[in-house]
């Protein structure tokens, strides 16, 4: 029995690190009725809601998965809401269409009600106001550390799979 335990331990130590699962806590999937009636500025939300998944890599290396929605209006304004209910985390904000057809706005993220990101968000013109897409963002948290986020959205009535977004941070 000792030999079996020892051989298992040696095999585990020699195994590629990709075989060990990361401790990533996945959120519950929110429902459309979880969307608030207005954004943080008090503005009513647009009629179109896209399903979105985001993965953020914090300065510590921790990866945070959130599911949420992007709502939009034909005039180019949008609001977004992402949650990880199990970590008591939320990100939300608004964007508006700029002259160069990109989207620019604010991003606010909280954990247990305390803000940890309050930064500007820019969506490139090629991706803004599209029914599906992927966008990468570099933001700064309230401590001045870099937070990278990959967001994927789609018009289909399900949330994008977070695994490819998590894998994007591995390379």
mmCIF file with all atom_site columns, C-alpha atoms in Angstrom:
data_model
loop_
_atom_site.group_PDB
_atom_site.id
_atom_site.type_symbol
_atom_site.label_atom_id
_atom_site.label_alt_id
_atom_site.label_comp_id
_atom_site.label_asym_id
_atom_site.label_entity_id
_atom_site.label_seq_id
_atom_site.pdbx_PDB_ins_code
_atom_site.Cartn_x
_atom_site.Cartn_y
_atom_site.Cartn_z
_atom_site.occupancy
_atom_site.B_iso_or_equiv
_atom_site.pdbx_formal_charge
_atom_site.auth_seq_id
_atom_site.auth_comp_id
_atom_site.auth_asym_id
_atom_site.auth_atom_id
_atom_site.pdbx_PDB_model_num
ATOM 1   C CA . UNK A 1 1   ? 0.000   0.000  0.000   1.00 0.00 ? 1   UNK A CA 1
ATOM 2   C CA . UNK A 1 2   ? 2.862   2.395  0.836   1.00 0.00 ? 2   UNK A CA 1
ATOM 3   C CA . UNK A 1 3   ? 4.389   1.695  -2.572  1.00 0.00 ? 3   UNK A CA 1
ATOM 4   C CA . UNK A 1 4   ? 1.098   2.521  -4.311  1.00 0.00 ? 4   UNK A CA 1
ATOM 5   C CA . UNK A 1 5   ? 0.773   5.841  -2.424  1.00 0.00 ? 5   UNK A CA 1
ATOM 6   C CA . UNK A 1 6   ? 4.395   6.738  -3.138  1.00 0.00 ? 6   UNK A CA 1
ATOM 7   C CA . UNK A 1 7   ? 4.115   5.907  -6.850  1.00 0.00 ? 7   UNK A CA 1
ATOM 8   C CA . UNK A 1 8   ? 0.921   7.972  -7.102  1.00 0.00 ? 8   UNK A CA 1
ATOM 9   C CA . UNK A 1 9   ? 2.655   10.928 -5.412  1.00 0.00 ? 9   UNK A CA 1
ATOM 10  C CA . UNK A 1 10  ? 5.645   10.702 -7.748  1.00 0.00 ? 10  UNK A CA 1
ATOM 11  C CA . UNK A 1 11  ? 3.376   10.427 -10.802 1.00 0.00 ? 11  UNK A CA 1
ATOM 12  C CA . UNK A 1 12  ? 1.399   13.471 -9.635  1.00 0.00 ? 12  UNK A CA 1
ATOM 13  C CA . UNK A 1 13  ? 4.565   15.513 -9.128  1.00 0.00 ? 13  UNK A CA 1
ATOM 14  C CA . UNK A 1 14  ? 5.885   14.570 -12.563 1.00 0.00 ? 14  UNK A CA 1
ATOM 15  C CA . UNK A 1 15  ? 2.576   15.226 -14.349 1.00 0.00 ? 15  UNK A CA 1
ATOM 16  C CA . UNK A 1 16  ? 2.244   18.358 -16.491 1.00 0.00 ? 16  UNK A CA 1
ATOM 17  C CA . UNK A 1 17  ? 0.826   21.250 -14.492 1.00 0.00 ? 17  UNK A CA 1
ATOM 18  C CA . UNK A 1 18  ? -2.084  21.591 -16.920 1.00 0.00 ? 18  UNK A CA 1
ATOM 19  C CA . UNK A 1 19  ? -3.568  18.448 -15.366 1.00 0.00 ? 19  UNK A CA 1
ATOM 20  C CA . UNK A 1 20  ? -4.130  20.277 -12.084 1.00 0.00 ? 20  UNK A CA 1
ATOM 21  C CA . UNK A 1 21  ? -7.376  22.240 -12.065 1.00 0.00 ? 21  UNK A CA 1
ATOM 22  C CA . UNK A 1 22  ? -7.308  25.901 -11.108 1.00 0.00 ? 22  UNK A CA 1
ATOM 23  C CA . UNK A 1 23  ? -9.563  27.030 -8.312  1.00 0.00 ? 23  UNK A CA 1
ATOM 24  C CA . UNK A 1 24  ? -11.958 29.169 -10.318 1.00 0.00 ? 24  UNK A CA 1
ATOM 25  C CA . UNK A 1 25  ? -15.370 29.797 -8.821  1.00 0.00 ? 25  UNK A CA 1
ATOM 26  C CA . UNK A 1 26  ? -18.007 29.908 -11.530 1.00 0.00 ? 26  UNK A CA 1
ATOM 27  C CA . UNK A 1 27  ? -21.078 32.095 -11.034 1.00 0.00 ? 27  UNK A CA 1
ATOM 28  C CA . UNK A 1 28  ? -24.695 31.076 -11.309 1.00 0.00 ? 28  UNK A CA 1
ATOM 29  C CA . UNK A 1 29  ? -26.220 32.132 -14.601 1.00 0.00 ? 29  UNK A CA 1
ATOM 30  C CA . UNK A 1 30  ? -28.351 35.247 -14.129 1.00 0.00 ? 30  UNK A CA 1
ATOM 31  C CA . UNK A 1 31  ? -31.716 35.604 -15.828 1.00 0.00 ? 31  UNK A CA 1
ATOM 32  C CA . UNK A 1 32  ? -32.923 38.508 -17.935 1.00 0.00 ? 32  UNK A CA 1
ATOM 33  C CA . UNK A 1 33  ? -35.291 39.474 -15.148 1.00 0.00 ? 33  UNK A CA 1
ATOM 34  C CA . UNK A 1 34  ? -32.199 40.031 -12.933 1.00 0.00 ? 34  UNK A CA 1
ATOM 35  C CA . UNK A 1 35  ? -31.363 43.116 -15.007 1.00 0.00 ? 35  UNK A CA 1
ATOM 36  C CA . UNK A 1 36  ? -32.172 46.359 -13.211 1.00 0.00 ? 36  UNK A CA 1
ATOM 37  C CA . UNK A 1 37  ? -34.681 48.747 -14.813 1.00 0.00 ? 37  UNK A CA 1
ATOM 38  C CA . UNK A 1 38  ? -32.029 51.493 -15.042 1.00 0.00 ? 38  UNK A CA 1
ATOM 39  C CA . UNK A 1 39  ? -28.251 51.800 -15.034 1.00 0.00 ? 39  UNK A CA 1
ATOM 40  C CA . UNK A 1 40  ? -26.202 53.453 -12.264 1.00 0.00 ? 40  UNK A CA 1
ATOM 41  C CA . UNK A 1 41  ? -26.856 56.866 -13.859 1.00 0.00 ? 41  UNK A CA 1
ATOM 42  C CA . UNK A 1 42  ? -30.617 56.351 -13.599 1.00 0.00 ? 42  UNK A CA 1
ATOM 43  C CA . UNK A 1 43  ? -31.063 55.955 -17.371 1.00 0.00 ? 43  UNK A CA 1
ATOM 44  C CA . UNK A 1 44  ? -33.535 53.371 -18.695 1.00 0.00 ? 44  UNK A CA 1
ATOM 45  C CA . UNK A 1 45  ? -31.939 50.380 -20.375 1.00 0.00 ? 45  UNK A CA 1
ATOM 46  C CA . UNK A 1 46  ? -32.020 49.718 -24.107 1.00 0.00 ? 46  UNK A CA 1
ATOM 47  C CA . UNK A 1 47  ? -34.317 47.069 -25.494 1.00 0.00 ? 47  UNK A CA 1
ATOM 48  C CA . UNK A 1 48  ? -31.722 44.635 -26.879 1.00 0.00 ? 48  UNK A CA 1
ATOM 49  C CA . UNK A 1 49  ? -29.930 42.390 -24.356 1.00 0.00 ? 49  UNK A CA 1
ATOM 50  C CA . UNK A 1 50  ? -26.876 40.343 -25.328 1.00 0.00 ? 50  UNK A CA 1
ATOM 51  C CA . UNK A 1 51  ? -25.598 37.450 -23.221 1.00 0.00 ? 51  UNK A CA 1
ATOM 52  C CA . UNK A 1 52  ? -22.013 38.002 -22.065 1.00 0.00 ? 52  UNK A CA 1
ATOM 53  C CA . UNK A 1 53  ? -19.248 36.241 -20.165 1.00 0.00 ? 53  UNK A CA 1
ATOM 54  C CA . UNK A 1 54  ? -16.134 37.920 -18.834 1.00 0.00 ? 54  UNK A CA 1
ATOM 55  C CA . UNK A 1 55  ? -12.938 36.550 -17.334 1.00 0.00 ? 55  UNK A CA 1
ATOM 56  C CA . UNK A 1 56  ? -10.612 38.893 -15.475 1.00 0.00 ? 56  UNK A CA 1
ATOM 57  C CA . UNK A 1 57  ? -7.080  38.150 -14.382 1.00 0.00 ? 57  UNK A CA 1
ATOM 58  C CA . UNK A 1 58  ? -6.373  40.099 -11.245 1.00 0.00 ? 58  UNK A CA 1
ATOM 59  C CA . UNK A 1 59  ? -2.887  41.385 -10.350 1.00 0.00 ? 59  UNK A CA 1
ATOM 60  C CA . UNK A 1 60  ? -2.583  38.405 -7.968  1.00 0.00 ? 60  UNK A CA 1
ATOM 61  C CA . UNK A 1 61  ? -3.083  35.988 -10.893 1.00 0.00 ? 61  UNK A CA 1
ATOM 62  C CA . UNK A 1 62  ? -6.564  35.004 -9.689  1.00 0.00 ? 62  UNK A CA 1
ATOM 63  C CA . UNK A 1 63  ? -9.103  34.578 -12.483 1.00 0.00 ? 63  UNK A CA 1
ATOM 64  C CA . UNK A 1 64  ? -12.659 35.793 -11.955 1.00 0.00 ? 64  UNK A CA 1
ATOM 65  C CA . UNK A 1 65  ? -15.515 34.551 -14.178 1.00 0.00 ? 65  UNK A CA 1
ATOM 66  C CA . UNK A 1 66  ? -18.689 36.628 -14.472 1.00 0.00 ? 66  UNK A CA 1
ATOM 67  C CA . UNK A 1 67  ? -21.870 36.248 -16.496 1.00 0.00 ? 67  UNK A CA 1
ATOM 68  C CA . UNK A 1 68  ? -24.113 39.136 -17.437 1.00 0.00 ? 68  UNK A CA 1
ATOM 69  C CA . UNK A 1 69  ? -25.806 41.193 -20.091 1.00 0.00 ? 69  UNK A CA 1
ATOM 70  C CA . UNK A 1 70  ? -25.060 44.073 -22.409 1.00 0.00 ? 70  UNK A CA 1
ATOM 71  C CA . UNK A 1 71  ? -28.094 46.184 -23.261 1.00 0.00 ? 71  UNK A CA 1
ATOM 72  C CA . UNK A 1 72  ? -28.059 48.549 -26.193 1.00 0.00 ? 72  UNK A CA 1
ATOM 73  C CA . UNK A 1 73  ? -30.027 51.183 -28.033 1.00 0.00 ? 73  UNK A CA 1
ATOM 74  C CA . UNK A 1 74  ? -29.936 52.160 -31.716 1.00 0.00 ? 74  UNK A CA 1
ATOM 75  C CA . UNK A 1 75  ? -28.401 55.534 -30.765 1.00 0.00 ? 75  UNK A CA 1
ATOM 76  C CA . UNK A 1 76  ? -25.197 53.760 -29.687 1.00 0.00 ? 76  UNK A CA 1
ATOM 77  C CA . UNK A 1 77  ? -25.586 53.928 -25.927 1.00 0.00 ? 77  UNK A CA 1
ATOM 78  C CA . UNK A 1 78  ? -25.248 50.749 -23.928 1.00 0.00 ? 78  UNK A CA 1
ATOM 79  C CA . UNK A 1 79  ? -25.179 49.531 -20.371 1.00 0.00 ? 79  UNK A CA 1
ATOM 80  C CA . UNK A 1 80  ? -23.617 46.347 -19.069 1.00 0.00 ? 80  UNK A CA 1
ATOM 81  C CA . UNK A 1 81  ? -23.942 44.265 -15.929 1.00 0.00 ? 81  UNK A CA 1
ATOM 82  C CA . UNK A 1 82  ? -21.807 41.248 -14.937 1.00 0.00 ? 82  UNK A CA 1
ATOM 83  C CA . UNK A 1 83  ? -22.057 39.196 -11.743 1.00 0.00 ? 83  UNK A CA 1
ATOM 84  C CA . UNK A 1 84  ? -20.345 36.446 -9.831  1.00 0.00 ? 84  UNK A CA 1
ATOM 85  C CA . UNK A 1 85  ? -22.894 35.829 -7.104  1.00 0.00 ? 85  UNK A CA 1
ATOM 86  C CA . UNK A 1 86  ? -20.731 33.261 -5.331  1.00 0.00 ? 86  UNK A CA 1
ATOM 87  C CA . UNK A 1 87  ? -17.920 35.807 -4.839  1.00 0.00 ? 87  UNK A CA 1
ATOM 88  C CA . UNK A 1 88  ? -20.341 38.698 -4.246  1.00 0.00 ? 88  UNK A CA 1
ATOM 89  C CA . UNK A 1 89  ? -18.754 40.583 -7.161  1.00 0.00 ? 89  UNK A CA 1
ATOM 90  C CA . UNK A 1 90  ? -20.365 42.824 -9.747  1.00 0.00 ? 90  UNK A CA 1
ATOM 91  C CA . UNK A 1 91  ? -19.189 44.983 -12.641 1.00 0.00 ? 91  UNK A CA 1
ATOM 92  C CA . UNK A 1 92  ? -21.370 47.492 -14.426 1.00 0.00 ? 92  UNK A CA 1
ATOM 93  C CA . UNK A 1 93  ? -21.097 50.582 -16.552 1.00 0.00 ? 93  UNK A CA 1
ATOM 94  C CA . UNK A 1 94  ? -22.198 52.444 -19.622 1.00 0.00 ? 94  UNK A CA 1
ATOM 95  C CA . UNK A 1 95  ? -20.709 53.231 -23.016 1.00 0.00 ? 95  UNK A CA 1
ATOM 96  C CA . UNK A 1 96  ? -21.660 55.607 -25.775 1.00 0.00 ? 96  UNK A CA 1
ATOM 97  C CA . UNK A 1 97  ? -20.742 55.692 -29.422 1.00 0.00 ? 97  UNK A CA 1
ATOM 98  C CA . UNK A 1 98  ? -17.911 58.053 -30.281 1.00 0.00 ? 98  UNK A CA 1
ATOM 99  C CA . UNK A 1 99  ? -17.285 59.843 -33.608 1.00 0.00 ? 99  UNK A CA 1
ATOM 100 C CA . UNK A 1 100 ? -14.790 57.145 -34.642 1.00 0.00 ? 100 UNK A CA 1
ATOM 101 C CA . UNK A 1 101 ? -17.573 54.552 -34.012 1.00 0.00 ? 101 UNK A CA 1
ATOM 102 C CA . UNK A 1 102 ? -15.837 53.058 -30.986 1.00 0.00 ? 102 UNK A CA 1
ATOM 103 C CA . UNK A 1 103 ? -17.601 52.813 -27.649 1.00 0.00 ? 103 UNK A CA 1
ATOM 104 C CA . UNK A 1 104 ? -16.271 54.634 -24.614 1.00 0.00 ? 104 UNK A CA 1
ATOM 105 C CA . UNK A 1 105 ? -17.594 54.764 -21.093 1.00 0.00 ? 105 UNK A CA 1
ATOM 106 C CA . UNK A 1 106 ? -17.104 53.876 -17.478 1.00 0.00 ? 106 UNK A CA 1
ATOM 107 C CA . UNK A 1 107 ? -16.454 50.588 -15.708 1.00 0.00 ? 107 UNK A CA 1
ATOM 108 C CA . UNK A 1 108 ? -17.189 50.091 -12.019 1.00 0.00 ? 108 UNK A CA 1
ATOM 109 C CA . UNK A 1 109 ? -16.507 46.801 -10.233 1.00 0.00 ? 109 UNK A CA 1
ATOM 110 C CA . UNK A 1 110 ? -17.332 45.999 -6.627  1.00 0.00 ? 110 UNK A CA 1
ATOM 111 C CA . UNK A 1 111 ? -16.734 43.140 -4.233  1.00 0.00 ? 111 UNK A CA 1
ATOM 112 C CA . UNK A 1 112 ? -18.928 42.951 -1.144  1.00 0.00 ? 112 UNK A CA 1
ATOM 113 C CA . UNK A 1 113 ? -20.095 46.486 -1.958  1.00 0.00 ? 113 UNK A CA 1
ATOM 114 C CA . UNK A 1 114 ? -16.554 47.937 -2.009  1.00 0.00 ? 114 UNK A CA 1
ATOM 115 C CA . UNK A 1 115 ? -15.278 49.389 -5.318  1.00 0.00 ? 115 UNK A CA 1
ATOM 116 C CA . UNK A 1 116 ? -12.090 47.785 -6.587  1.00 0.00 ? 116 UNK A CA 1
ATOM 117 C CA . UNK A 1 117 ? -12.147 49.117 -10.182 1.00 0.00 ? 117 UNK A CA 1
ATOM 118 C CA . UNK A 1 118 ? -13.364 52.509 -11.369 1.00 0.00 ? 118 UNK A CA 1
ATOM 119 C CA . UNK A 1 119 ? -11.877 53.073 -14.801 1.00 0.00 ? 119 UNK A CA 1
ATOM 120 C CA . UNK A 1 120 ? -12.585 53.971 -18.427 1.00 0.00 ? 120 UNK A CA 1
ATOM 121 C CA . UNK A 1 121 ? -13.679 51.248 -20.846 1.00 0.00 ? 121 UNK A CA 1
ATOM 122 C CA . UNK A 1 122 ? -13.080 51.499 -24.606 1.00 0.00 ? 122 UNK A CA 1
ATOM 123 C CA . UNK A 1 123 ? -14.545 49.048 -27.146 1.00 0.00 ? 123 UNK A CA 1
ATOM 124 C CA . UNK A 1 124 ? -12.857 49.237 -30.590 1.00 0.00 ? 124 UNK A CA 1
ATOM 125 C CA . UNK A 1 125 ? -14.957 50.504 -33.509 1.00 0.00 ? 125 UNK A CA 1
ATOM 126 C CA . UNK A 1 126 ? -14.810 47.100 -35.290 1.00 0.00 ? 126 UNK A CA 1
ATOM 127 C CA . UNK A 1 127 ? -16.483 45.462 -32.284 1.00 0.00 ? 127 UNK A CA 1
ATOM 128 C CA . UNK A 1 128 ? -18.838 48.119 -30.928 1.00 0.00 ? 128 UNK A CA 1
ATOM 129 C CA . UNK A 1 129 ? -22.570 47.674 -31.666 1.00 0.00 ? 129 UNK A CA 1
ATOM 130 C CA . UNK A 1 130 ? -22.114 44.112 -32.941 1.00 0.00 ? 130 UNK A CA 1
ATOM 131 C CA . UNK A 1 131 ? -24.372 41.194 -31.993 1.00 0.00 ? 131 UNK A CA 1
ATOM 132 C CA . UNK A 1 132 ? -21.395 39.017 -31.097 1.00 0.00 ? 132 UNK A CA 1
ATOM 133 C CA . UNK A 1 133 ? -17.747 39.548 -30.400 1.00 0.00 ? 133 UNK A CA 1
ATOM 134 C CA . UNK A 1 134 ? -14.736 39.267 -28.139 1.00 0.00 ? 134 UNK A CA 1
ATOM 135 C CA . UNK A 1 135 ? -12.820 42.173 -26.670 1.00 0.00 ? 135 UNK A CA 1
ATOM 136 C CA . UNK A 1 136 ? -9.770  42.422 -24.388 1.00 0.00 ? 136 UNK A CA 1
ATOM 137 C CA . UNK A 1 137 ? -9.304  45.250 -21.894 1.00 0.00 ? 137 UNK A CA 1
ATOM 138 C CA . UNK A 1 138 ? -6.535  46.478 -19.640 1.00 0.00 ? 138 UNK A CA 1
ATOM 139 C CA . UNK A 1 139 ? -7.807  48.346 -16.602 1.00 0.00 ? 139 UNK A CA 1
ATOM 140 C CA . UNK A 1 140 ? -6.299  49.615 -13.379 1.00 0.00 ? 140 UNK A CA 1
ATOM 141 C CA . UNK A 1 141 ? -7.758  48.730 -9.989  1.00 0.00 ? 141 UNK A CA 1
ATOM 142 C CA . UNK A 1 142 ? -8.092  51.211 -7.121  1.00 0.00 ? 142 UNK A CA 1
ATOM 143 C CA . UNK A 1 143 ? -4.645  50.132 -5.843  1.00 0.00 ? 143 UNK A CA 1
ATOM 144 C CA . UNK A 1 144 ? -2.990  50.970 -9.171  1.00 0.00 ? 144 UNK A CA 1
ATOM 145 C CA . UNK A 1 145 ? -2.512  47.343 -10.255 1.00 0.00 ? 145 UNK A CA 1
ATOM 146 C CA . UNK A 1 146 ? -3.305  46.066 -13.742 1.00 0.00 ? 146 UNK A CA 1
ATOM 147 C CA . UNK A 1 147 ? -6.383  43.895 -14.325 1.00 0.00 ? 147 UNK A CA 1
ATOM 148 C CA . UNK A 1 148 ? -6.832  42.212 -17.708 1.00 0.00 ? 148 UNK A CA 1
ATOM 149 C CA . UNK A 1 149 ? -10.326 41.245 -18.842 1.00 0.00 ? 149 UNK A CA 1
ATOM 150 C CA . UNK A 1 150 ? -11.613 39.297 -21.840 1.00 0.00 ? 150 UNK A CA 1
ATOM 151 C CA . UNK A 1 151 ? -15.303 39.728 -22.641 1.00 0.00 ? 151 UNK A CA 1
ATOM 152 C CA . UNK A 1 152 ? -17.306 37.605 -25.067 1.00 0.00 ? 152 UNK A CA 1
ATOM 153 C CA . UNK A 1 153 ? -20.889 38.412 -25.995 1.00 0.00 ? 153 UNK A CA 1
ATOM 154 C CA . UNK A 1 154 ? -23.537 36.964 -28.274 1.00 0.00 ? 154 UNK A CA 1
ATOM 155 C CA . UNK A 1 155 ? -27.188 37.427 -29.178 1.00 0.00 ? 155 UNK A CA 1
ATOM 156 C CA . UNK A 1 156 ? -27.961 33.746 -28.567 1.00 0.00 ? 156 UNK A CA 1
ATOM 157 C CA . UNK A 1 157 ? -29.988 32.983 -25.457 1.00 0.00 ? 157 UNK A CA 1
ATOM 158 C CA . UNK A 1 158 ? -27.136 31.385 -23.535 1.00 0.00 ? 158 UNK A CA 1
ATOM 159 C CA . UNK A 1 159 ? -23.915 32.596 -21.987 1.00 0.00 ? 159 UNK A CA 1
ATOM 160 C CA . UNK A 1 160 ? -20.661 32.119 -23.903 1.00 0.00 ? 160 UNK A CA 1
ATOM 161 C CA . UNK A 1 161 ? -18.454 29.293 -22.625 1.00 0.00 ? 161 UNK A CA 1
ATOM 162 C CA . UNK A 1 162 ? -15.855 30.807 -20.259 1.00 0.00 ? 162 UNK A CA 1
ATOM 163 C CA . UNK A 1 163 ? -13.234 28.084 -20.859 1.00 0.00 ? 163 UNK A CA 1
ATOM 164 C CA . UNK A 1 164 ? -11.711 29.616 -24.042 1.00 0.00 ? 164 UNK A CA 1
ATOM 165 C CA . UNK A 1 165 ? -11.477 32.942 -22.203 1.00 0.00 ? 165 UNK A CA 1
ATOM 166 C CA . UNK A 1 166 ? -9.745  31.275 -19.247 1.00 0.00 ? 166 UNK A CA 1
ATOM 167 C CA . UNK A 1 167 ? -7.416  29.461 -21.660 1.00 0.00 ? 167 UNK A CA 1
ATOM 168 C CA . UNK A 1 168 ? -6.498  32.792 -23.309 1.00 0.00 ? 168 UNK A CA 1
ATOM 169 C CA . UNK A 1 169 ? -4.659  33.716 -20.114 1.00 0.00 ? 169 UNK A CA 1
ATOM 170 C CA . UNK A 1 170 ? -2.605  30.498 -20.198 1.00 0.00 ? 170 UNK A CA 1
ATOM 171 C CA . UNK A 1 171 ? -0.630  31.439 -23.295 1.00 0.00 ? 171 UNK A CA 1
#
